[in-house]
CSV table of C-alpha atoms and ligand atoms in Angstrom, one decimal:
chain,number,residue,atom,x,y,z
A,1,UNK,CA,0.0,0.0,0.0
A,2,UNK,CA,1.6,3.3,-1.0
A,3,UNK,CA,1.9,6.3,1.4
A,4,UNK,CA,-1.2,8.3,1.4
A,5,UNK,CA,-1.9,12.1,1.6
A,6,UNK,CA,-5.2,13.8,1.8
A,7,UNK,CA,-6.3,17.2,0.6
A,8,UNK,CA,-9.4,19.0,-0.7
A,9,UNK,CA,-8.2,19.8,-4.2
A,10,UNK,CA,-5.6,17.9,-6.1
A,11,UNK,CA,-4.2,19.8,-9.0
A,12,UNK,CA,-1.9,17.8,-11.4
A,13,UNK,CA,0.3,20.2,-13.3
A,14,UNK,CA,1.9,23.5,-12.4
A,15,UNK,CA,1.5,25.5,-15.6
A,16,UNK,CA,-0.8,28.5,-15.8
A,17,UNK,CA,-4.0,26.5,-15.6
A,18,UNK,CA,-2.9,24.5,-12.5
A,19,UNK,CA,-1.5,27.5,-10.6
A,20,UNK,CA,-4.4,29.8,-11.4
A,21,UNK,CA,-6.8,27.1,-10.3
A,22,UNK,CA,-5.0,26.6,-7.0
A,23,UNK,CA,-5.1,30.4,-6.3
A,24,UNK,CA,-8.9,30.2,-6.8
A,25,UNK,CA,-9.5,27.4,-4.4
A,26,UNK,CA,-11.4,28.9,-1.4
A,27,UNK,CA,-8.6,29.4,1.3
A,28,UNK,CA,-10.2,27.3,4.0
A,29,UNK,CA,-9.8,24.3,1.6
A,30,UNK,CA,-6.4,22.9,1.1
A,31,UNK,CA,-4.8,22.2,-2.2
A,32,UNK,CA,-1.9,20.1,-3.4
A,33,UNK,CA,-0.3,21.0,-6.8
A,34,UNK,CA,1.8,18.1,-8.1
A,35,UNK,CA,4.3,18.6,-11.0
A,36,UNK,CA,6.3,16.1,-12.9
A,37,UNK,CA,9.4,18.3,-12.7
A,38,UNK,CA,9.1,21.8,-11.3
A,39,UNK,CA,7.2,25.0,-12.0
A,40,UNK,CA,9.9,26.1,-14.6
A,41,UNK,CA,9.1,23.2,-16.8
A,42,UNK,CA,5.8,23.5,-18.8
A,43,UNK,CA,4.4,24.8,-22.0
A,44,UNK,CA,3.0,27.8,-20.0
A,45,UNK,CA,6.5,28.7,-18.9
A,46,UNK,CA,7.7,28.8,-22.5
A,47,UNK,CA,4.7,30.7,-23.8
A,48,UNK,CA,6.0,33.8,-25.6
A,49,UNK,CA,3.3,35.8,-27.4
A,50,UNK,CA,0.8,36.7,-24.7
A,51,UNK,CA,-2.7,36.5,-23.4
A,52,UNK,CA,-5.6,37.5,-25.7
A,53,UNK,CA,-8.5,39.4,-24.0
A,54,UNK,CA,-10.7,42.4,-25.0
A,55,UNK,CA,-9.0,44.8,-22.6
A,56,UNK,CA,-8.5,47.9,-24.9
A,57,UNK,CA,-11.2,50.6,-25.1
A,58,UNK,CA,-11.5,50.0,-28.9
A,59,UNK,CA,-12.1,46.3,-28.4
A,60,UNK,CA,-15.1,44.3,-27.3
A,61,UNK,CA,-15.7,40.7,-26.2
A,62,UNK,CA,-18.1,40.4,-29.1
A,63,UNK,CA,-15.2,41.0,-31.6
A,64,UNK,CA,-13.1,38.5,-29.7
A,65,UNK,CA,-15.9,36.0,-29.8
A,66,UNK,CA,-16.3,36.4,-33.6
A,67,UNK,CA,-12.5,36.0,-34.2
A,68,UNK,CA,-12.4,32.9,-32.1
A,69,UNK,CA,-15.2,31.3,-34.0
A,70,UNK,CA,-13.7,32.2,-37.3
A,71,UNK,CA,-10.3,30.7,-36.4
A,72,UNK,CA,-12.0,27.6,-34.9
A,73,UNK,CA,-13.5,26.9,-38.4
A,74,UNK,CA,-17.1,26.4,-37.3
A,75,UNK,CA,-16.3,23.8,-34.6
A,76,UNK,CA,-16.1,25.9,-31.5
A,77,UNK,CA,-18.5,25.4,-28.7
A,78,UNK,CA,-20.1,28.9,-28.8
A,79,UNK,CA,-21.3,28.8,-25.2
A,80,UNK,CA,-17.7,28.1,-24.0
A,81,UNK,CA,-16.3,30.8,-26.2
A,82,UNK,CA,-18.9,33.3,-24.8
A,83,UNK,CA,-17.7,32.4,-21.3
A,84,UNK,CA,-14.0,32.8,-22.4
A,85,UNK,CA,-14.3,36.2,-24.0
A,86,UNK,CA,-16.7,37.6,-21.4
A,87,UNK,CA,-14.8,36.5,-18.3
A,88,UNK,CA,-11.3,36.7,-19.7
A,89,UNK,CA,-10.8,40.4,-19.2
A,90,UNK,CA,-11.5,40.2,-15.4
A,91,UNK,CA,-9.1,37.2,-15.1
A,92,UNK,CA,-6.4,39.3,-16.8
A,93,UNK,CA,-7.2,42.1,-14.4
A,94,UNK,CA,-6.8,39.6,-11.5
A,95,UNK,CA,-3.3,38.9,-12.9
A,96,UNK,CA,-2.5,42.6,-12.9
A,97,UNK,CA,-3.7,42.8,-9.3
A,98,UNK,CA,-1.3,40.0,-8.5
A,99,UNK,CA,1.4,42.2,-10.0
A,100,UNK,CA,2.3,40.1,-13.1
A,101,UNK,CA,4.6,42.6,-14.8
A,102,UNK,CA,2.8,43.1,-18.1
A,103,UNK,CA,4.6,45.3,-20.5
A,104,UNK,CA,3.4,48.9,-20.7
A,105,UNK,CA,3.5,51.6,-23.3
A,106,UNK,CA,5.0,55.1,-22.8
A,107,UNK,CA,1.8,56.3,-21.2
A,108,UNK,CA,2.0,53.6,-18.6
A,109,UNK,CA,-0.9,51.6,-20.1
A,110,UNK,CA,-0.9,48.0,-21.2
A,111,UNK,CA,1.1,47.5,-24.4
A,112,UNK,CA,-1.3,45.5,-26.5
A,113,UNK,CA,-0.3,43.8,-29.7
A,114,UNK,CA,-2.0,41.8,-32.5
A,115,UNK,CA,-1.5,38.2,-33.6
A,116,UNK,CA,-2.8,36.0,-36.3
A,117,UNK,CA,-6.6,35.9,-36.7
A,118,UNK,CA,-7.3,38.9,-34.4
A,119,UNK,CA,-9.1,41.8,-36.1
A,120,UNK,CA,-8.1,44.1,-33.2
A,121,UNK,CA,-5.0,44.5,-31.0
A,122,UNK,CA,-5.8,42.4,-27.9
A,123,UNK,CA,-2.7,40.5,-26.8
A,124,UNK,CA,-1.1,41.6,-23.6
A,125,UNK,CA,2.4,40.4,-22.9
A,126,UNK,CA,5.2,40.4,-20.3
A,127,UNK,CA,9.0,40.4,-20.5
A,128,UNK,CA,8.7,41.3,-24.2
A,129,UNK,CA,8.4,37.7,-25.4
A,130,UNK,CA,8.4,35.9,-22.1
A,131,UNK,CA,4.8,36.2,-21.0
A,132,UNK,CA,4.5,32.6,-19.8
A,133,UNK,CA,7.7,32.7,-17.7
A,134,UNK,CA,6.8,36.1,-16.1
A,135,UNK,CA,3.3,35.0,-15.3
A,136,UNK,CA,4.1,31.6,-14.0
A,137,UNK,CA,6.9,33.0,-11.8
A,138,UNK,CA,4.5,35.4,-10.1
A,139,UNK,CA,1.7,32.9,-9.6
A,140,UNK,CA,4.1,30.2,-8.3
A,141,UNK,CA,5.5,32.7,-5.8
A,142,UNK,CA,2.1,33.6,-4.5
A,143,UNK,CA,1.0,29.9,-4.4
A,144,UNK,CA,4.2,29.0,-2.4
A,145,UNK,CA,3.3,31.7,0.1
A,146,UNK,CA,-0.3,30.6,0.6
A,147,UNK,CA,-0.9,28.5,3.7
A,148,UNK,CA,-3.5,26.3,2.0
A,149,UNK,CA,-1.4,25.4,-1.1
A,150,UNK,CA,1.4,22.9,-1.2
A,151,UNK,CA,3.5,22.3,-4.3
A,152,UNK,CA,5.1,18.9,-4.7
A,153,UNK,CA,7.8,18.7,-7.5
A,154,UNK,CA,9.1,15.5,-9.2
A,155,UNK,CA,5.9,13.6,-8.8
A,156,UNK,CA,5.0,11.6,-11.9
A,157,UNK,CA,1.3,10.7,-12.4
A,158,UNK,CA,0.8,7.0,-12.7
A,159,UNK,CA,-3.0,6.8,-12.7
A,160,UNK,CA,-6.2,8.2,-11.4
A,161,UNK,CA,-7.9,6.6,-8.4
A,162,UNK,CA,-11.6,5.9,-8.5
A,163,UNK,CA,-14.1,5.1,-5.8
A,164,UNK,CA,-14.8,1.4,-5.9
A,165,UNK,CA,-18.6,1.8,-5.7
A,166,UNK,CA,-19.4,5.2,-7.2
A,167,UNK,CA,-16.7,5.4,-9.9
A,168,UNK,CA,-15.9,9.0,-8.9
A,169,UNK,CA,-12.4,10.2,-9.2
A,170,UNK,CA,-11.0,10.6,-5.7
A,171,UNK,CA,-7.3,11.0,-6.2
A,172,UNK,CA,-4.3,9.8,-8.1
A,173,UNK,CA,-1.2,7.6,-7.7
A,174,UNK,CA,2.2,9.1,-8.2
A,175,UNK,CA,5.8,8.1,-8.4
A,176,UNK,CA,8.4,10.3,-6.7
A,177,UNK,CA,11.0,10.4,-9.4
A,178,UNK,CA,13.8,11.2,-7.0
A,179,UNK,CA,13.2,8.2,-4.7
A,180,UNK,CA,11.1,5.9,-6.9
A,181,UNK,CA,8.5,5.6,-4.0
A,182,UNK,CA,4.8,5.6,-4.8
A,183,UNK,CA,2.3,7.9,-3.1
A,184,UNK,CA,-1.5,8.2,-3.3
A,185,UNK,CA,-3.1,11.6,-2.9
A,186,UNK,CA,-6.8,11.5,-2.1
A,187,UNK,CA,-9.0,14.6,-2.7
A,188,UNK,CA,-12.6,15.7,-3.1
A,189,UNK,CA,-11.8,17.0,-6.5
A,190,UNK,CA,-9.0,16.4,-9.0
A,191,UNK,CA,-7.9,18.9,-11.7
A,192,UNK,CA,-5.9,17.6,-14.6
A,193,UNK,CA,-3.8,20.5,-15.9
A,194,UNK,CA,-1.0,18.4,-17.4
A,195,UNK,CA,-0.5,20.1,-20.7
A,196,UNK,CA,-0.1,18.8,-24.2
A,197,UNK,CA,1.3,15.9,-26.2
A,198,UNK,CA,3.9,17.7,-28.4
A,199,UNK,CA,6.6,15.2,-27.7
A,200,UNK,CA,4.9,12.5,-29.8
A,201,UNK,CA,6.1,14.6,-32.8
A,202,UNK,CA,9.7,14.8,-34.0
A,203,UNK,CA,9.5,18.5,-34.5
A,204,UNK,CA,7.6,20.4,-31.7
A,205,UNK,CA,7.9,23.6,-29.8
A,206,UNK,CA,6.9,21.8,-26.6
A,207,UNK,CA,9.3,20.9,-23.8
A,208,UNK,CA,10.3,17.3,-23.0
A,209,UNK,CA,7.6,17.0,-20.3
A,210,UNK,CA,4.7,17.3,-22.9
A,211,UNK,CA,4.0,13.6,-23.2
A,212,UNK,CA,0.2,13.5,-22.7
A,213,UNK,CA,0.4,11.9,-19.2
A,214,UNK,CA,-2.9,13.4,-18.0
A,215,UNK,CA,-4.9,12.6,-21.1
A,216,UNK,CA,-3.6,9.0,-21.2
A,217,UNK,CA,-4.4,8.5,-17.5
A,218,UNK,CA,-7.9,10.0,-18.0
A,219,UNK,CA,-8.5,7.7,-20.9
A,220,UNK,CA,-7.4,4.6,-18.9
A,221,UNK,CA,-9.9,5.8,-16.2
A,222,UNK,CA,-12.7,5.9,-18.7
A,223,UNK,CA,-12.9,9.7,-19.3
A,224,UNK,CA,-14.1,10.9,-22.7
A,225,UNK,CA,-11.2,12.2,-24.8
A,226,UNK,CA,-12.2,14.2,-27.9
A,227,UNK,CA,-11.0,16.1,-31.0
A,228,UNK,CA,-7.5,14.7,-30.9
A,229,UNK,CA,-7.2,15.1,-34.7
A,230,UNK,CA,-6.9,18.9,-34.2
A,231,UNK,CA,-3.2,19.5,-33.8
A,232,UNK,CA,-1.9,23.0,-34.3
A,233,UNK,CA,1.3,23.5,-36.2
A,234,UNK,CA,2.8,26.8,-35.4
A,235,UNK,CA,3.9,28.4,-38.6
A,236,UNK,CA,7.2,29.8,-37.4
A,237,UNK,CA,9.6,27.7,-35.5
A,238,UNK,CA,13.3,28.4,-36.0
A,239,UNK,CA,14.6,26.1,-38.7
A,240,UNK,CA,18.2,24.8,-38.1
A,241,UNK,CA,19.6,22.3,-40.6
A,242,UNK,CA,20.5,19.0,-39.0
A,243,UNK,CA,18.5,19.6,-35.9
A,244,UNK,CA,14.9,18.7,-34.8
A,245,UNK,CA,14.9,21.5,-32.3
A,246,UNK,CA,12.0,23.9,-33.0
A,247,UNK,CA,12.5,27.1,-31.0
A,248,UNK,CA,9.4,29.2,-31.3
A,249,UNK,CA,9.5,32.5,-33.1
A,250,UNK,CA,6.4,34.2,-31.7
A,251,UNK,CA,3.6,35.2,-33.9
A,252,UNK,CA,3.9,38.6,-32.1
A,253,UNK,CA,6.8,39.3,-34.5
A,254,UNK,CA,4.3,39.3,-37.3
A,255,UNK,CA,2.0,41.3,-35.1
A,256,UNK,CA,4.7,43.9,-35.0
A,257,UNK,CA,5.2,43.9,-38.8
A,258,UNK,CA,7.5,40.9,-39.7
A,259,UNK,CA,6.8,39.5,-43.2
A,260,UNK,CA,7.0,35.9,-44.4
A,261,UNK,CA,9.2,35.7,-47.5
A,262,UNK,CA,10.8,33.1,-49.7
A,263,UNK,CA,14.6,32.9,-50.1
A,264,UNK,CA,14.4,35.6,-52.9
A,265,UNK,CA,12.5,37.9,-50.6
A,266,UNK,CA,9.0,37.5,-52.2
A,267,UNK,CA,6.0,37.7,-49.9
A,268,UNK,CA,3.7,34.7,-50.5
A,269,UNK,CA,1.0,35.4,-47.8
A,270,UNK,CA,-0.4,38.4,-49.7
A,271,UNK,CA,-2.2,36.2,-52.2
A,272,UNK,CA,-3.0,33.4,-49.7
A,273,UNK,CA,-5.4,35.3,-47.3
A,274,UNK,CA,-6.8,38.8,-46.9
A,275,UNK,CA,-5.1,39.0,-43.5
A,276,UNK,CA,-1.8,37.9,-45.1
A,277,UNK,CA,0.8,37.1,-42.4
A,278,UNK,CA,-1.9,37.6,-39.8
A,279,UNK,CA,-4.3,35.0,-41.1
A,280,UNK,CA,-5.3,32.3,-38.7
A,281,UNK,CA,-2.5,30.0,-37.8
A,282,UNK,CA,-3.6,26.9,-39.7
A,283,UNK,CA,-3.9,29.0,-42.9
A,284,UNK,CA,-0.4,30.4,-42.5
A,285,UNK,CA,1.1,27.0,-41.7
A,286,UNK,CA,-0.5,25.4,-44.7
A,287,UNK,CA,0.7,28.2,-47.0
A,288,UNK,CA,4.2,27.8,-45.7
A,289,UNK,CA,4.2,24.1,-46.3
A,290,UNK,CA,2.9,24.7,-49.8
A,291,UNK,CA,5.6,27.3,-50.4
A,292,UNK,CA,8.3,24.9,-49.2
A,293,UNK,CA,6.9,22.2,-51.5
A,294,UNK,CA,6.8,24.6,-54.5
A,295,UNK,CA,10.4,25.8,-54.0
A,296,UNK,CA,11.9,22.6,-52.7
A,297,UNK,CA,13.4,24.6,-49.8
A,298,UNK,CA,13.3,23.2,-46.2
A,299,UNK,CA,12.1,26.5,-44.8
A,300,UNK,CA,10.8,30.0,-45.5
A,301,UNK,CA,12.0,33.2,-43.8
A,302,UNK,CA,10.7,35.9,-41.4
A,303,UNK,CA,11.8,39.3,-42.3
A,304,UNK,CA,11.9,41.9,-39.5
A,305,UNK,CA,15.1,43.6,-40.7
A,306,UNK,CA,15.6,47.3,-40.8
A,307,UNK,CA,14.8,48.0,-37.2
A,308,UNK,CA,17.5,48.8,-34.7
A,309,UNK,CA,18.8,45.7,-32.8
A,310,UNK,CA,18.3,47.6,-29.5
A,311,UNK,CA,14.6,48.0,-30.3
A,312,UNK,CA,14.1,44.4,-31.2
A,313,UNK,CA,16.1,43.3,-28.2
A,314,UNK,CA,13.8,45.3,-25.9
A,315,UNK,CA,10.6,43.9,-27.5
A,316,UNK,CA,11.8,40.4,-28.2
A,317,UNK,CA,14.7,39.6,-25.8
A,318,UNK,CA,14.4,35.8,-25.8
A,319,UNK,CA,14.0,35.5,-29.6
A,320,UNK,CA,16.8,38.0,-30.4
A,321,UNK,CA,19.2,36.2,-28.0
A,322,UNK,CA,18.3,32.7,-29.3
A,323,UNK,CA,18.8,33.8,-32.9
A,324,UNK,CA,22.1,35.5,-32.1
A,325,UNK,CA,23.2,32.2,-30.6
A,326,UNK,CA,22.9,30.7,-34.0
A,327,UNK,CA,24.5,33.6,-35.8
A,328,UNK,CA,21.3,35.3,-36.9
A,329,UNK,CA,21.1,39.0,-36.2
A,330,UNK,CA,17.3,39.6,-36.6
A,331,UNK,CA,17.8,43.3,-37.3
A,332,UNK,CA,19.9,42.4,-40.4
A,333,UNK,CA,19.3,38.7,-41.3
A,334,UNK,CA,16.2,36.8,-42.4
A,335,UNK,CA,15.1,34.2,-39.8
A,336,UNK,CA,14.7,30.7,-41.3
A,337,UNK,CA,11.5,29.2,-40.1
A,338,UNK,CA,9.2,26.2,-40.8
A,339,UNK,CA,6.1,24.9,-39.0
A,340,UNK,CA,6.3,22.7,-36.0
A,341,UNK,CA,3.8,20.9,-33.8
A,342,UNK,CA,2.7,23.4,-31.1
A,343,UNK,CA,-0.7,22.8,-29.5
A,344,UNK,CA,-3.5,20.2,-29.1
A,345,UNK,CA,-7.0,21.6,-29.5
A,346,UNK,CA,-8.5,18.3,-28.3
A,347,UNK,CA,-8.1,16.6,-25.0
A,348,UNK,CA,-10.3,15.4,-22.1
A,349,UNK,CA,-13.8,16.4,-22.9
A,350,UNK,CA,-14.7,19.2,-20.4
A,351,UNK,CA,-17.8,21.2,-19.7
A,352,UNK,CA,-18.2,24.8,-18.8
A,353,UNK,CA,-16.8,24.1,-15.3
A,354,UNK,CA,-14.0,22.1,-16.8
A,355,UNK,CA,-15.7,18.9,-15.5
A,356,UNK,CA,-15.1,15.6,-17.3
A,357,UNK,CA,-17.6,12.8,-17.6
A,358,UNK,CA,-16.1,11.3,-14.4
A,359,UNK,CA,-17.5,13.0,-11.4
A,360,UNK,CA,-14.9,14.9,-9.4
A,361,UNK,CA,-12.5,14.9,-12.3
A,362,UNK,CA,-11.8,18.2,-14.1
A,363,UNK,CA,-9.5,19.0,-17.0
A,364,UNK,CA,-8.3,22.4,-18.1
A,365,UNK,CA,-5.5,24.1,-20.1
A,366,UNK,CA,-4.1,22.0,-23.0
A,367,UNK,CA,-5.1,18.7,-21.4
A,368,UNK,CA,-8.8,19.6,-21.4
A,369,UNK,CA,-11.0,20.2,-24.4
A,370,UNK,CA,-13.5,22.9,-23.4
A,371,UNK,CA,-14.4,23.4,-27.0
A,372,UNK,CA,-13.3,27.0,-27.2
A,373,UNK,CA,-10.6,26.3,-29.9
A,374,UNK,CA,-12.8,24.3,-32.3
A,375,UNK,CA,-10.6,23.0,-35.1
A,376,UNK,CA,-7.9,25.7,-34.8
A,377,UNK,CA,-7.0,27.8,-31.8
A,378,UNK,CA,-6.8,31.6,-32.2
A,379,UNK,CA,-3.4,32.9,-31.2
A,380,UNK,CA,-2.9,33.6,-27.5
A,381,UNK,CA,-6.3,32.2,-26.5
A,382,UNK,CA,-4.6,29.3,-24.8
A,383,UNK,CA,-3.3,31.2,-21.8
A,384,UNK,CA,-6.7,32.9,-21.5
A,385,UNK,CA,-8.4,29.5,-21.5
A,386,UNK,CA,-6.0,28.4,-18.7
A,387,UNK,CA,-7.2,31.3,-16.6
A,388,UNK,CA,-10.9,31.1,-17.2
A,389,UNK,CA,-11.4,27.4,-17.0
A,390,UNK,CA,-8.8,26.8,-14.3
A,391,UNK,CA,-10.7,29.3,-12.1
A,392,UNK,CA,-14.0,27.8,-13.0
A,393,UNK,CA,-12.8,24.3,-12.1
A,394,UNK,CA,-11.6,25.6,-8.8
A,395,UNK,CA,-14.8,27.4,-8.0
A,396,UNK,CA,-16.8,24.2,-8.7
A,397,UNK,CA,-14.5,22.0,-6.6
A,398,UNK,CA,-14.8,24.5,-3.7
A,399,UNK,CA,-18.5,23.7,-3.6
A,400,UNK,CA,-18.2,19.9,-3.8
A,401,UNK,CA,-19.2,17.7,-0.8
A,402,UNK,CA,-16.8,15.1,0.5
A,403,UNK,CA,-16.9,11.8,-1.4
A,404,UNK,CA,-18.7,8.9,0.2
A,405,UNK,CA,-16.3,6.9,2.4
A,406,UNK,CA,-15.4,3.6,0.8
A,407,UNK,CA,-12.7,1.6,-1.0
A,408,UNK,CA,-10.5,3.0,-3.7
A,409,UNK,CA,-9.4,1.0,-6.8
A,410,UNK,CA,-5.6,1.1,-7.1
A,411,UNK,CA,-4.2,0.6,-10.5
A,412,UNK,CA,-2.2,-2.6,-11.2
A,413,UNK,CA,1.3,-1.7,-12.3
A,414,UNK,CA,2.8,-3.7,-15.2
A,415,UNK,CA,5.1,-6.5,-14.1
A,416,UNK,CA,7.1,-7.1,-17.2
A,417,UNK,CA,10.9,-7.5,-17.2
A,418,UNK,CA,11.9,-6.6,-20.7
A,419,UNK,CA,14.1,-3.6,-21.4
A,420,UNK,CA,13.1,-2.2,-24.8
A,421,UNK,CA,15.1,0.6,-26.4
A,422,UNK,CA,12.8,3.4,-25.2
A,423,UNK,CA,14.8,6.1,-27.1
A,424,UNK,CA,14.4,4.2,-30.4
A,425,UNK,CA,10.7,3.7,-29.8
A,426,UNK,CA,10.2,7.4,-29.2
A,427,UNK,CA,12.2,8.4,-32.2
A,428,UNK,CA,10.1,6.0,-34.4
A,429,UNK,CA,6.9,7.4,-32.8
A,430,UNK,CA,8.1,11.0,-33.6
A,431,UNK,CA,8.7,10.0,-37.2
A,432,UNK,CA,5.4,8.2,-37.7
A,433,UNK,CA,3.3,11.0,-36.1
A,434,UNK,CA,5.2,13.6,-38.2
A,435,UNK,CA,4.5,11.7,-41.5
A,436,UNK,CA,1.1,10.1,-40.7
A,437,UNK,CA,-0.6,12.8,-38.6
A,438,UNK,CA,1.2,15.9,-39.7
A,439,UNK,CA,-0.3,19.0,-41.3
A,440,UNK,CA,-1.3,17.2,-44.5
A,441,UNK,CA,-2.8,13.8,-44.0
A,442,UNK,CA,-3.9,11.0,-46.4
A,443,UNK,CA,-6.1,8.1,-45.4
A,444,UNK,CA,-3.4,5.7,-46.6
A,445,UNK,CA,-0.8,7.6,-44.5
A,446,UNK,CA,-3.0,7.5,-41.4
A,447,UNK,CA,-3.6,3.8,-41.8
A,448,UNK,CA,0.1,3.0,-42.3
A,449,UNK,CA,0.9,5.2,-39.3
A,450,UNK,CA,-1.5,3.1,-37.2
A,451,UNK,CA,0.1,-0.1,-38.3
A,452,UNK,CA,3.5,1.2,-37.4
A,453,UNK,CA,2.1,2.4,-34.1
A,454,UNK,CA,0.7,-1.1,-33.3
A,455,UNK,CA,4.3,-2.4,-33.8
A,456,UNK,CA,5.6,0.0,-31.3
A,457,UNK,CA,2.8,-1.0,-28.9
A,458,UNK,CA,3.9,-4.6,-29.3
A,459,UNK,CA,7.5,-3.5,-28.6
A,460,UNK,CA,6.4,-2.1,-25.3
A,461,UNK,CA,4.6,-5.2,-24.1
A,462,UNK,CA,6.0,-6.8,-21.0
A,463,UNK,CA,8.4,-3.9,-20.5
A,464,UNK,CA,9.8,-3.4,-17.0
A,465,UNK,CA,8.1,-0.5,-15.2
A,466,UNK,CA,9.9,2.8,-15.0
A,467,UNK,CA,9.1,6.4,-15.3
A,468,UNK,CA,10.4,6.5,-18.9
A,469,UNK,CA,8.6,3.3,-19.8
A,470,UNK,CA,5.2,4.6,-18.4
A,471,UNK,CA,5.7,8.0,-20.1
A,472,UNK,CA,6.3,6.2,-23.4
A,473,UNK,CA,3.1,4.1,-22.8
A,474,UNK,CA,1.3,7.5,-22.4
A,475,UNK,CA,2.8,8.8,-25.6
A,476,UNK,CA,1.7,5.7,-27.5
A,477,UNK,CA,-1.8,6.0,-25.9
A,478,UNK,CA,-2.3,9.6,-27.0
A,479,UNK,CA,-0.8,9.0,-30.4
A,480,UNK,CA,-3.4,6.2,-30.9
A,481,UNK,CA,-6.1,8.7,-29.9
A,482,UNK,CA,-4.7,11.1,-32.6
A,483,UNK,CA,-4.6,8.5,-35.3
A,484,UNK,CA,-8.1,7.1,-34.6
A,485,UNK,CA,-9.5,10.6,-34.6
A,486,UNK,CA,-7.7,11.4,-37.9
A,487,UNK,CA,-9.3,8.4,-39.5
A,488,UNK,CA,-12.8,9.3,-38.2
A,489,UNK,CA,-12.8,12.9,-39.4
A,490,UNK,CA,-13.4,12.5,-43.1
A,491,UNK,CA,-13.5,16.2,-44.0
A,492,UNK,CA,-10.7,18.7,-44.0
A,493,UNK,CA,-11.5,21.4,-41.5
A,494,UNK,CA,-9.3,23.8,-39.5
A,495,UNK,CA,-6.0,22.2,-38.6
A,496,UNK,CA,-7.1,18.8,-40.0
A,497,UNK,CA,-6.3,18.4,-43.7
A,498,UNK,CA,-7.0,15.0,-45.2
A,499,UNK,CA,-6.4,14.2,-48.8
A,500,UNK,CA,-9.2,13.8,-51.2
A,501,UNK,CA,-11.8,15.5,-49.0
A,502,UNK,CA,-13.4,18.9,-49.5
A,503,UNK,CA,-12.3,21.6,-47.1
A,504,UNK,CA,-15.2,22.8,-45.0
A,505,UNK,CA,-13.4,25.9,-43.6
B,1,SIN,C1,3.3,32.7,-30.1
B,1,SIN,O1,3.8,33.5,-29.4
B,1,SIN,O2,3.3,32.8,-31.4
B,1,SIN,C2,2.6,31.5,-29.6
B,1,SIN,C3,1.5,31.9,-28.7
B,1,SIN,C4,0.3,31.0,-28.8
B,1,SIN,O3,0.6,29.8,-28.9
B,1,SIN,O4,-0.8,31.4,-28.9
């Protein structure tokens, strides 16, 4: 029997959704935040561009609503979008009250920028291009100072715990990755805020921790997982020959005037969409892939030359420094870019309070699918969704009664002894997701990808249990969800493009 801990709210994941949820748990209730590594390791931490919300006097939640629906290609849940755009501005205000250091203009007001798909300037940012890091730092500090919140690092989620009679989720089992010991944490409500699945792709902007652990565990527990075919490819990740690394070059660069060009300097987005470089992300990514195919080049280029380096360094310190590391002075040189996996629009199906179909289990942020993103997420709506639905989950948990006393079903851990080559399996998985479930899909490619996936699943059978092994099982689980969803969705829509079908939007 593992060591056992009890709390009111168990939050799995210490990105923006998890931290903001914790800060919204009613203080008499106690809350444990568990993170696989630490608060510096999440997609939220790496988020560059900003948080979209109708906070400028010229803007209106109605315009934000419309832009979100257009980007989502007709598949957004309109009620959830209404909640997002109406409640978002006050959550951004809450961050300001917590002293998140948003960038200001010369008049001391919020500096607000534009990104793809937005018809108005509505993206607030911090640290120039380090919005995630600056926001998470502040929230983590506040959380650490709150008497009712405990943050536990290096706890790897193994599985969710369910009540033997009611089937409700009443906690989760973890492995302490430092000691290898197992611990159960029991709670009256559990929030999954475990982030995305980017690492199943070879080329992704996501950190190494983005292996879909929460989604895989939710699926094993019987939660509905939905819309996994909708994978967002960010148009502009730094392209470095001979490297799979995909450092993000924020869309905010285009918001501040950067143009997409071919090697000879010609702009190709002008003819592709009325919003040109600021078209919705799926449109820009497809246009780049088409341009690459047309020219046979492995990348296209972002051009923000002609501005003083000092100005670019002030506005985009992280990007300027990263590019300089590779010998690219963005004030003078074109930046080589190509699309990379960036975000999952699907996830654990979640309602307006982020509740899943399993009572007491909630999912928000990238691991949840509230339906606000439809088939393609509008730029910088992800951090907003973390705030709005993280808070809503917390509010709902705060009103939950204690679960019935009774037995809990503990997961049975695999007892195999084989030591498969995990790195090789992950590399093959990356390749097959990239080719079979990339930005352009064919039915044949998806089917072949599924066959290859089945071989990798077989390779993992009877493997000896370890953190890396279980993480790989999670990656295979979520990859299977993606492939199955790709096969089911017959039409091309938003970020899902499948050969031989008509494009809906
Ligand atoms: C970016 O800065 O381009 C990414 C922000 C986002 O994913 O919305």
